[in-house]
Coordinates of C-alpha atoms (C1' of nucleotides) in Angstrom, one line a residue:
Chain C
M21 CA -31.4 -17.2 -148.5
K22 CA -28.9 -16.3 -151.1
L23 CA -26.3 -18.4 -149.4
V24 CA -25.6 -20.6 -152.4
K25 CA -23.2 -18.9 -154.7
L26 CA -21.7 -21.3 -157.2
T27 CA -21.3 -18.5 -159.7
K28 CA -17.8 -19.4 -160.8
K29 CA -17.7 -17.7 -164.1
T30 CA -16.4 -20.0 -166.8
V31 CA -14.7 -19.3 -170.0
A32 CA -17.7 -20.8 -171.8
D33 CA -20.0 -18.2 -170.1
R34 CA -17.8 -15.4 -171.3
T35 CA -17.3 -16.8 -174.8
R36 CA -20.8 -17.6 -175.8
S37 CA -21.3 -14.8 -178.2
S38 CA -22.5 -12.3 -175.7
A39 CA -26.1 -13.6 -175.9
R40 CA -27.2 -10.5 -177.6
S41 CA -26.0 -11.0 -181.1
Y42 CA -27.1 -9.3 -184.3
D43 CA -27.2 -12.7 -186.0
D44 CA -26.1 -11.1 -189.3
A45 CA -23.4 -12.3 -191.7
C46 CA -22.5 -8.7 -192.5
G47 CA -18.9 -8.0 -191.5
A48 CA -19.7 -4.7 -189.9
A49 CA -22.5 -6.4 -187.8
H50 CA -20.0 -9.0 -186.7
A51 CA -17.5 -6.4 -185.7
L52 CA -20.2 -4.8 -183.6
D53 CA -20.9 -8.2 -182.0
L54 CA -17.2 -8.3 -181.1
I55 CA -16.4 -4.8 -180.1
G56 CA -19.6 -2.9 -180.1
E57 CA -20.1 -2.9 -176.4
R58 CA -19.5 0.3 -174.5
W59 CA -15.9 1.1 -173.9
A60 CA -14.5 -1.8 -175.9
L61 CA -13.1 0.2 -178.8
L62 CA -11.7 2.8 -176.5
V63 CA -9.8 0.1 -174.5
M64 CA -8.3 -1.0 -177.8
R65 CA -7.4 2.6 -178.6
E66 CA -5.5 3.0 -175.4
L67 CA -3.5 -0.1 -176.2
M68 CA -2.6 1.0 -179.8
F69 CA 0.9 2.2 -178.7
G70 CA 1.8 -0.9 -176.7
P71 CA 0.9 -2.8 -173.6
K72 CA -0.6 -1.2 -170.4
R73 CA -1.6 -2.4 -167.0
F74 CA -5.0 -2.4 -165.6
S75 CA -4.6 0.7 -163.6
D76 CA -3.0 2.6 -166.5
L77 CA -6.1 1.8 -168.5
R78 CA -8.4 3.0 -165.7
A79 CA -6.4 6.2 -165.5
D80 CA -6.5 6.8 -169.3
L81 CA -10.2 6.1 -169.6
P82 CA -11.8 8.3 -167.0
G83 CA -15.4 7.1 -166.5
I84 CA -14.9 3.4 -166.9
S85 CA -15.5 1.4 -163.8
A86 CA -13.3 -1.5 -162.7
N87 CA -15.8 -4.2 -163.3
V88 CA -16.7 -3.0 -166.8
L89 CA -12.9 -2.8 -167.6
T90 CA -12.5 -6.4 -166.4
Q91 CA -15.4 -7.5 -168.6
R92 CA -14.1 -5.8 -171.7
L93 CA -10.6 -7.2 -171.2
E94 CA -12.0 -10.7 -170.8
R95 CA -14.1 -10.4 -173.9
L96 CA -11.3 -8.9 -176.0
E97 CA -9.1 -11.8 -174.9
D98 CA -11.7 -14.3 -175.7
I99 CA -12.2 -13.1 -179.2
G100 CA -8.4 -13.1 -179.8
A101 CA -7.9 -9.3 -180.0
L102 CA -5.9 -9.0 -176.8
S103 CA -3.5 -11.1 -174.8
R104 CA -2.8 -10.9 -171.1
R105 CA 0.8 -11.5 -169.9
K106 CA 2.4 -11.7 -166.5
L107 CA 5.3 -9.4 -166.1
P108 CA 8.7 -10.8 -165.1
P109 CA 9.2 -11.7 -161.4
P110 CA 10.0 -8.4 -159.8
A111 CA 6.6 -7.0 -160.8
A112 CA 3.7 -9.2 -159.8
S113 CA 1.5 -7.4 -162.2
H114 CA -0.1 -8.1 -165.5
V115 CA -0.1 -6.3 -168.8
Y116 CA -2.6 -6.3 -171.6
E117 CA -1.4 -6.1 -175.1
L118 CA -3.2 -6.2 -178.5
T119 CA -2.6 -9.2 -180.7
P120 CA -1.5 -8.5 -184.3
W121 CA -5.1 -8.8 -185.4
G122 CA -6.1 -6.4 -182.5
Y123 CA -3.6 -3.8 -183.8
E124 CA -5.4 -3.9 -187.1
I125 CA -8.3 -2.0 -185.5
E126 CA -6.3 1.2 -186.1
P127 CA -8.0 2.1 -189.5
V128 CA -11.4 1.8 -187.7
L129 CA -10.3 4.5 -185.2
G130 CA -9.0 6.6 -188.2
V131 CA -12.2 6.6 -190.2
L132 CA -14.5 7.0 -187.2
G133 CA -12.4 10.0 -186.1
R134 CA -12.4 11.6 -189.5
W135 CA -16.2 11.1 -189.8
A136 CA -16.9 12.5 -186.3
A137 CA -14.5 15.5 -186.9
R138 CA -17.2 16.8 -189.3
S139 CA -19.9 16.5 -186.7
P140 CA -21.2 19.9 -185.6
L141 CA -21.5 18.6 -182.1
H142 CA -17.8 17.6 -181.8
D143 CA -16.1 19.5 -179.0
P144 CA -12.3 19.3 -179.4
T145 CA -11.7 21.1 -176.1
L146 CA -12.7 18.1 -174.0
P147 CA -10.0 16.0 -172.2
L148 CA -7.8 13.8 -174.3
S149 CA -5.6 10.8 -173.6
A150 CA -2.0 10.7 -174.9
A151 CA -2.9 7.8 -177.2
S152 CA -5.8 9.7 -178.7
L153 CA -3.6 12.6 -179.5
M154 CA -1.0 10.5 -181.2
L155 CA -3.6 8.7 -183.2
S156 CA -5.2 12.0 -184.2
F157 CA -1.8 13.0 -185.7
K158 CA -1.7 9.9 -187.8
T159 CA -5.3 10.4 -188.8
M160 CA -5.4 14.1 -189.6
F161 CA -1.9 14.5 -191.1
D162 CA -1.9 16.4 -194.4
A163 CA 1.0 15.1 -196.5
S164 CA 0.7 18.1 -198.9
R165 CA 1.5 20.5 -196.1
A166 CA 4.6 18.5 -195.1
K167 CA 6.3 18.5 -198.5
G168 CA 10.0 17.9 -198.1
L169 CA 9.8 17.8 -194.3
N170 CA 11.9 15.3 -192.4
A171 CA 11.5 15.8 -188.6
R172 CA 11.3 14.0 -185.3
I173 CA 8.9 15.6 -182.9
G174 CA 9.0 14.4 -179.3
F175 CA 6.1 14.5 -176.8
R176 CA 6.3 14.2 -173.0
I177 CA 2.8 13.7 -171.6
G178 CA 2.5 12.6 -168.0
D179 CA 5.2 10.0 -167.6
E180 CA 5.0 8.7 -171.2
T181 CA 7.1 9.9 -174.1
F182 CA 6.2 9.6 -177.8
L183 CA 8.1 10.3 -181.0
V184 CA 6.3 11.4 -184.1
H185 CA 8.4 10.9 -187.2
I186 CA 7.5 12.8 -190.4
H187 CA 9.3 11.8 -193.5
G188 CA 8.5 11.2 -197.1
G189 CA 5.0 12.5 -196.8
A190 CA 4.2 10.0 -194.0
C191 CA 3.6 10.5 -190.4
D192 CA 4.4 7.7 -187.9
A193 CA 4.0 7.8 -184.1
A194 CA 5.4 5.5 -181.5
R195 CA 5.8 5.4 -177.7
Q196 CA 9.5 5.5 -177.2
A197 CA 12.4 7.5 -175.9
L198 CA 13.0 11.0 -177.2
N199 CA 16.5 10.4 -178.5
G200 CA 17.1 12.4 -181.6
A201 CA 14.0 14.5 -181.4
D202 CA 14.4 17.9 -183.1
V203 CA 11.8 19.5 -180.8
V204 CA 9.9 18.3 -177.8
F205 CA 6.5 19.3 -176.6
A206 CA 5.8 18.7 -172.9
G207 CA 2.5 19.2 -171.2
Q208 CA -1.0 17.8 -171.1
A209 CA -2.5 16.3 -174.2
R210 CA -5.2 18.9 -174.0
A211 CA -2.8 21.8 -174.3
I212 CA -1.0 20.2 -177.3
A213 CA -4.4 19.7 -178.9
A214 CA -5.3 23.3 -178.3
A215 CA -2.1 24.3 -180.2
V216 CA -2.6 21.9 -183.1
Y217 CA -6.3 21.9 -183.5
G218 CA -7.6 24.9 -181.6
G219 CA -5.2 27.4 -183.2
A220 CA -3.9 28.5 -179.8
P221 CA -0.5 30.3 -180.1
L222 CA 2.3 28.3 -178.6
Q223 CA 3.5 31.4 -176.8
A224 CA 0.2 31.9 -175.0
L225 CA 0.1 28.3 -173.9
E226 CA 3.7 28.6 -172.6
A227 CA 2.9 31.8 -170.8
E228 CA 0.1 30.1 -168.8
K229 CA 2.4 27.1 -168.2
A230 CA 0.2 24.7 -169.9
L231 CA 2.9 23.7 -172.4
W232 CA 6.6 23.7 -172.8
V233 CA 8.5 23.6 -176.1
E234 CA 12.2 22.6 -176.1
G235 CA 14.3 22.6 -179.2
D236 CA 13.6 23.9 -182.7
R237 CA 10.9 26.4 -182.2
A238 CA 10.2 27.2 -185.8
L239 CA 9.7 23.5 -186.4
A240 CA 7.3 23.4 -183.5
E241 CA 5.2 26.1 -185.1
R242 CA 5.3 24.4 -188.5
F243 CA 4.2 21.1 -186.9
T244 CA 1.1 22.7 -185.5
S245 CA 0.0 23.6 -189.0
L246 CA 0.1 20.1 -190.5
F247 CA -3.2 18.7 -189.2
P248 CA -6.1 20.7 -190.7
L249 CA -9.6 19.8 -189.4
P250 CA -12.2 19.0 -192.1
Q251 CA -15.1 21.3 -192.8
K252 CA -18.2 20.8 -190.6
A253 CA -21.1 19.0 -192.1
Chain X
M28 CA -51.9 5.8 -159.2
K29 CA -50.0 6.1 -162.5
L30 CA -52.7 8.2 -163.9
V31 CA -50.6 11.1 -164.7
K32 CA -48.8 10.8 -168.0
L33 CA -47.4 14.1 -169.3
T34 CA -44.7 12.2 -171.1
K35 CA -44.7 14.2 -174.2
K36 CA -41.2 13.7 -175.5
T37 CA -39.6 17.0 -176.5
V38 CA -36.8 17.5 -179.0
A39 CA -34.7 18.9 -176.2
D40 CA -35.1 15.6 -174.4
R41 CA -33.8 13.7 -177.3
T42 CA -31.1 16.1 -178.3
R43 CA -29.3 16.4 -174.9
S44 CA -26.3 14.3 -175.8
S45 CA -27.7 11.0 -174.6
A46 CA -26.7 11.6 -171.0
R47 CA -24.1 8.9 -171.2
S48 CA -21.2 10.5 -173.0
Y49 CA -17.6 9.5 -173.1
D50 CA -16.6 13.2 -172.5
D51 CA -13.6 12.7 -174.7
A52 CA -12.2 14.9 -177.4
C53 CA -11.0 11.9 -179.4
G54 CA -12.8 11.7 -182.7
A55 CA -13.5 8.0 -182.4
A56 CA -15.0 8.5 -179.0
H57 CA -17.3 11.2 -180.3
A58 CA -18.3 9.0 -183.1
L59 CA -19.3 6.4 -180.5
D60 CA -21.3 9.0 -178.7
L61 CA -23.1 9.7 -181.9
I62 CA -23.7 6.3 -183.4
G63 CA -22.3 3.9 -180.8
E64 CA -25.7 2.8 -179.5
R65 CA -27.0 -0.6 -180.4
W66 CA -28.4 -0.8 -184.0
A67 CA -27.5 2.8 -185.0
L68 CA -24.8 1.8 -187.4
L69 CA -26.8 -1.0 -188.9
V70 CA -29.7 1.4 -189.5
M71 CA -27.3 3.6 -191.5
R72 CA -26.0 0.6 -193.4
E73 CA -29.5 -0.2 -194.5
L74 CA -29.9 3.3 -195.9
M75 CA -26.6 3.4 -197.8
F76 CA -28.3 2.7 -201.1
G77 CA -31.1 5.2 -200.8
P78 CA -34.1 6.1 -198.7
K79 CA -36.4 3.5 -197.1
R80 CA -39.6 3.5 -195.1
F81 CA -39.9 2.5 -191.5
S82 CA -41.3 -0.9 -192.3
D83 CA -38.6 -1.6 -194.8
L84 CA -36.0 -1.0 -192.1
R85 CA -37.8 -3.3 -189.7
A86 CA -37.9 -6.0 -192.4
D87 CA -34.2 -5.6 -193.3
L88 CA -33.1 -5.5 -189.6
P89 CA -34.6 -8.7 -188.2
G90 CA -34.4 -8.4 -184.4
I91 CA -34.8 -4.6 -184.0
S92 CA -38.0 -3.6 -182.2
A93 CA -40.2 -0.8 -183.3
N94 CA -39.4 1.4 -180.3
V95 CA -35.7 1.1 -180.6
L96 CA -35.9 1.8 -184.4
T97 CA -37.9 4.9 -183.6
Q98 CA -35.3 6.1 -181.0
R99 CA -32.4 5.5 -183.4
L100 CA -34.1 7.4 -186.3
E101 CA -34.8 10.3 -184.0
R102 CA -31.2 10.4 -182.7
L103 CA -29.7 10.1 -186.2
E104 CA -32.0 12.9 -187.3
D105 CA -31.0 15.1 -184.3
I106 CA -27.3 14.7 -185.0
G107 CA -27.8 15.6 -188.7
A108 CA -26.9 12.2 -190.2
L109 CA -30.4 11.5 -191.5
S110 CA -33.5 13.4 -192.7
R111 CA -37.1 12.4 -192.6
R112 CA -39.3 13.3 -195.5
K113 CA -42.9 13.0 -196.3
L114 CA -43.6 11.3 -199.6
P115 CA -45.7 13.2 -202.3
P116 CA -49.5 13.2 -201.7
P117 CA -50.6 9.8 -203.1
A118 CA -48.5 8.0 -200.5
A119 CA -49.2 9.2 -197.0
S120 CA -45.9 7.7 -195.8
H121 CA -42.5 8.9 -194.6
V122 CA -39.1 7.9 -195.8
Y123 CA -35.7 8.2 -194.1
E124 CA -32.7 9.2 -196.0
L125 CA -29.1 9.8 -195.0
T126 CA -27.7 13.3 -195.4
P127 CA -24.5 13.8 -197.4
W128 CA -22.6 13.6 -194.1
G129 CA -24.5 10.5 -193.2
Y130 CA -23.5 8.8 -196.4
E131 CA -19.9 9.4 -195.5
I132 CA -20.2 6.6 -192.9
E133 CA -19.5 4.1 -195.7
P134 CA -15.8 3.8 -195.1
V135 CA -16.5 2.9 -191.5
L136 CA -18.6 0.0 -192.6
G137 CA -15.8 -1.0 -195.0
V138 CA -13.0 -1.1 -192.4
L139 CA -15.2 -2.7 -189.8
G140 CA -16.1 -5.4 -192.2
R141 CA -12.6 -6.1 -193.4
W142 CA -11.4 -6.3 -189.8
A143 CA -14.2 -8.6 -188.7
A144 CA -13.8 -10.8 -191.8
R145 CA -10.5 -12.0 -190.2
S146 CA -12.3 -13.0 -187.0
P147 CA -12.2 -16.7 -186.4
L148 CA -15.8 -16.3 -185.0
H149 CA -17.2 -14.8 -188.1
D150 CA -20.0 -17.0 -189.6
P151 CA -20.7 -15.9 -193.2
T152 CA -23.6 -18.3 -193.5
L153 CA -25.9 -16.2 -191.3
P154 CA -28.7 -14.2 -193.0
L155 CA -27.7 -11.1 -194.9
S156 CA -29.6 -8.1 -196.1
A157 CA -29.4 -6.9 -199.7
A158 CA -27.6 -3.7 -198.6
S159 CA -25.0 -5.7 -196.7
L160 CA -24.3 -7.9 -199.7
M161 CA -23.8 -4.9 -202.0
L162 CA -21.6 -3.2 -199.5
S163 CA -19.5 -6.4 -199.1
F164 CA -18.9 -6.3 -202.9
K165 CA -17.5 -2.8 -202.7
T166 CA -15.5 -3.7 -199.6
M167 CA -14.0 -7.1 -200.7
F168 CA -13.5 -6.3 -204.4
D169 CA -10.0 -7.3 -205.5
A170 CA -9.0 -5.0 -208.4
S171 CA -6.1 -7.3 -209.4
R172 CA -8.5 -10.1 -210.2
A173 CA -10.7 -7.9 -212.4
K174 CA -8.0 -6.6 -214.8
G175 CA -9.5 -5.5 -218.0
L176 CA -13.0 -6.4 -217.0
N177 CA -15.9 -4.1 -217.8
A178 CA -19.2 -5.5 -216.8
R179 CA -22.6 -4.8 -215.4
I180 CA -23.9 -7.4 -213.0
G181 CA -27.5 -7.2 -212.0
F182 CA -29.2 -8.5 -208.8
R183 CA -32.8 -9.1 -208.0
I184 CA -33.3 -9.6 -204.3
G185 CA -36.8 -9.6 -203.0
D186 CA -38.4 -6.7 -204.8
E187 CA -35.2 -4.6 -205.0
T188 CA -32.8 -4.5 -207.9
F189 CA -29.1 -3.5 -207.8
L190 CA -26.5 -3.0 -210.5
V191 CA -22.9 -3.6 -209.8
H192 CA -20.6 -1.9 -212.3
I193 CA -17.0 -3.1 -212.6
H194 CA -14.8 -1.0 -214.8
G195 CA -11.3 0.3 -214.7
G196 CA -10.4 -1.7 -211.6
A197 CA -13.2 -0.1 -209.6
C198 CA -16.5 -1.7 -208.3
D199 CA -19.6 0.5 -207.8
A200 CA -23.0 -0.6 -206.7
A201 CA -26.3 1.1 -206.8
R202 CA -30.0 0.4 -206.3
Q203 CA -31.4 0.9 -209.8
A204 CA -33.1 -0.8 -212.7
L205 CA -31.3 -3.6 -214.4
N206 CA -31.2 -2.1 -217.9
G207 CA -28.0 -3.0 -219.6
A208 CA -26.9 -5.8 -217.2
D209 CA -24.7 -8.4 -218.8
V210 CA -25.9 -11.0 -216.3
V211 CA -28.5 -11.0 -213.5
F212 CA -28.5 -13.0 -210.3
A213 CA -31.9 -13.5 -208.7
G214 CA -32.5 -15.0 -205.3
Q215 CA -31.9 -14.4 -201.6
A216 CA -28.8 -12.5 -200.5
R217 CA -27.7 -15.5 -198.6
A218 CA -27.6 -17.7 -201.7
I219 CA -25.6 -15.2 -203.6
A220 CA -23.2 -14.9 -200.7
A221 CA -22.8 -18.7 -200.6
A222 CA -21.7 -18.5 -204.2
V223 CA -19.3 -15.6 -203.9
Y224 CA -17.9 -16.2 -200.4
G225 CA -18.8 -19.8 -199.6
G226 CA -17.5 -21.2 -202.8
A227 CA -20.8 -22.9 -203.6
P228 CA -21.1 -23.9 -207.3
L229 CA -23.7 -21.8 -209.1
Q230 CA -25.1 -25.0 -210.6
A231 CA -25.8 -26.5 -207.2
L232 CA -27.5 -23.4 -206.0
E233 CA -29.6 -23.3 -209.1
A234 CA -30.5 -27.0 -208.8
E235 CA -31.9 -26.4 -205.3
K236 CA -33.7 -23.3 -206.6
A237 CA -32.0 -21.0 -204.3
L238 CA -30.6 -18.9 -207.1
W239 CA -31.3 -18.0 -210.7
V240 CA -28.7 -16.8 -213.2
E241 CA -29.9 -15.1 -216.4
G242 CA -27.5 -13.9 -219.1
D243 CA -23.8 -14.4 -219.5
R244 CA -23.0 -17.4 -217.5
A245 CA -19.3 -17.3 -217.8
L246 CA -19.3 -13.8 -216.5
A247 CA -21.4 -14.9 -213.6
E248 CA -18.8 -17.5 -212.7
R249 CA -16.0 -15.0 -213.0
F250 CA -17.8 -12.5 -210.9
T251 CA -17.9 -15.0 -208.0
S252 CA -14.1 -15.1 -208.0
L253 CA -13.5 -11.4 -207.6
F254 CA -14.0 -11.1 -203.8
P255 CA -11.5 -13.1 -201.9
L256 CA -11.9 -13.3 -198.1
P257 CA -8.8 -12.4 -196.0
Q258 CA -6.9 -14.9 -194.0
K259 CA -8.3 -15.6 -190.5
A260 CA -6.3 -14.1 -187.6
Chain U
dC22 C1' -1.9 -1.8 -154.6
dG23 C1' -3.7 -4.5 -158.5
dG24 C1' -7.3 -7.4 -160.0
dC25 C1' -11.6 -9.2 -159.6
dA26 C1' -16.2 -10.5 -157.4
dT27 C1' -20.6 -9.0 -155.4
dC28 C1' -24.6 -6.1 -154.6
dC29 C1' -27.5 -2.4 -156.0
dG30 C1' -29.9 1.6 -158.6
dG31 C1' -30.9 3.5 -162.9
dG32 C1' -31.5 3.2 -167.6
dA33 C1' -31.3 1.2 -172.1
dA34 C1' -32.8 -2.7 -174.9
dG35 C1' -36.2 -6.3 -176.1
dA36 C1' -41.0 -8.1 -176.6
dT37 C1' -45.7 -7.4 -177.0
dA38 C1' -49.9 -5.0 -177.3
dC39 C1' -52.2 -1.2 -178.8
dT40 C1' -53.7 3.2 -181.5
dG41 C1' -54.5 6.6 -185.3
Chain I
dC24 C1' -48.4 1.2 -192.1
dA25 C1' -46.2 3.9 -188.8
dG26 C1' -45.4 4.3 -184.9
dT27 C1' -46.5 4.6 -179.2
dA28 C1' -47.2 2.6 -174.5
dT29 C1' -46.0 -0.7 -171.2
dC30 C1' -43.6 -4.3 -169.1
dT31 C1' -39.6 -7.2 -168.4
dT32 C1' -34.9 -8.2 -168.8
dC33 C1' -30.3 -7.1 -169.1
dC34 C1' -26.4 -3.9 -169.2
dC35 C1' -23.9 -0.1 -167.3
dG36 C1' -21.9 2.4 -163.6
dG37 C1' -20.7 3.1 -158.7
dA38 C1' -19.6 1.3 -154.1
dT39 C1' -17.7 -2.1 -151.4
dG40 C1' -15.0 -5.8 -150.1
dC41 C1' -11.9 -9.9 -150.7
dC42 C1' -7.5 -11.8 -151.7
dG43 C1' -3.0 -12.2 -153.5

DNA sequence: CGGCATCCGGGAAGATACTG
DNA sequence: CAGTATCTTCCCGGATGCCG
């Protein structure tokens, strides 16, 4: 038996509100109906700095399996938080990009991160994606420590580059070329996090070749002091 | 067979970080490790206005089953977001109360709610708990519409009473007696939501006995206009 | 190789019944 | 009232394989 397989999955199947709904008018409950499944929010996190391909997402989310990633991308597309585009002819591949509404999930990542940073169980030495690190800068930035600072800090992590722009008490981050950076950090996200959040001296990290700093070294040192962690609960 | 049941659950069993961890230093990922399981955040939502008993939580979270509620309460206690207290002698019962750090989850509920309010799939006519309604007022309050307003709005929902205090462009809500309320809404949370978010006329709701308004009627009408919903995505 | 479907084992969620 | 025990269902995660 088991020869009949008419299991062509239809959009209707995927769209019907995931069968297991909270059935609750509360906005937070609806948000959980939309993106409360495992991995969903982390997929969005990885897309916060622009489109990525399927395999990029798999690489940046160690632990997610291909079928689960497929399901989450389908669901996020169905609810309108994500769009799937075909790349121009040469590349026969697809990219996934958040919609404008999808990008608005950023404050959720911010407040969740700030809350969890006070958890006694939080282990900041675990692995970290580049997107997570950049988001953590926007989240943990302390404007009062950056008074009068106007600087462009570059990051080279894997084959991606990011520019963090600190000016007027604000801290922006974008995935872009490093033109005009005053200083560049190169290395794994983990090593940079060790410097910024773990208090590891830059010199030590450079000595063990976990991190390279190119450019204004004093600025690099100052940068690492701009993101204080909150007190544990 | 199946006669041996030494399944005494130990604290160690419950504490070991739920086996299925994201293993990610990102704060948002850790938050999901802590409260990403189904129902966890909604349990916290129900406790935002003060302690409740087990059966109160069951009543206010239609759909949760007793064993899942037990598991979530244990987990929230283990991570330090919740404490379980025995009531004074006369009542032989327990209550569950958020810790100070647990109460800090409120902004998470706010940003999730604001984001989901823009979802085209959001259905504001579904049932709603009293706590959800009060939180929605704090979340959706538009200070610019309440210029110069200083008012105390009371709510009687089931056997609970809440006071919403609007003053100086801020909107607070608390579970407390209705002394000094300028106007009181009584009825199901759903009906009050229909007036505030669904644009249903108070008169119509009163006619069908879904809602009762006692006190300053003009203030009641004005109150319903202070919480505009965002544009759909 | 990228994207997706299928099959399977383990475990979490849901429903119900039961106990102190 | 406050949970516990048990059973079923469904989701998650891993492996494999198909197809462009």
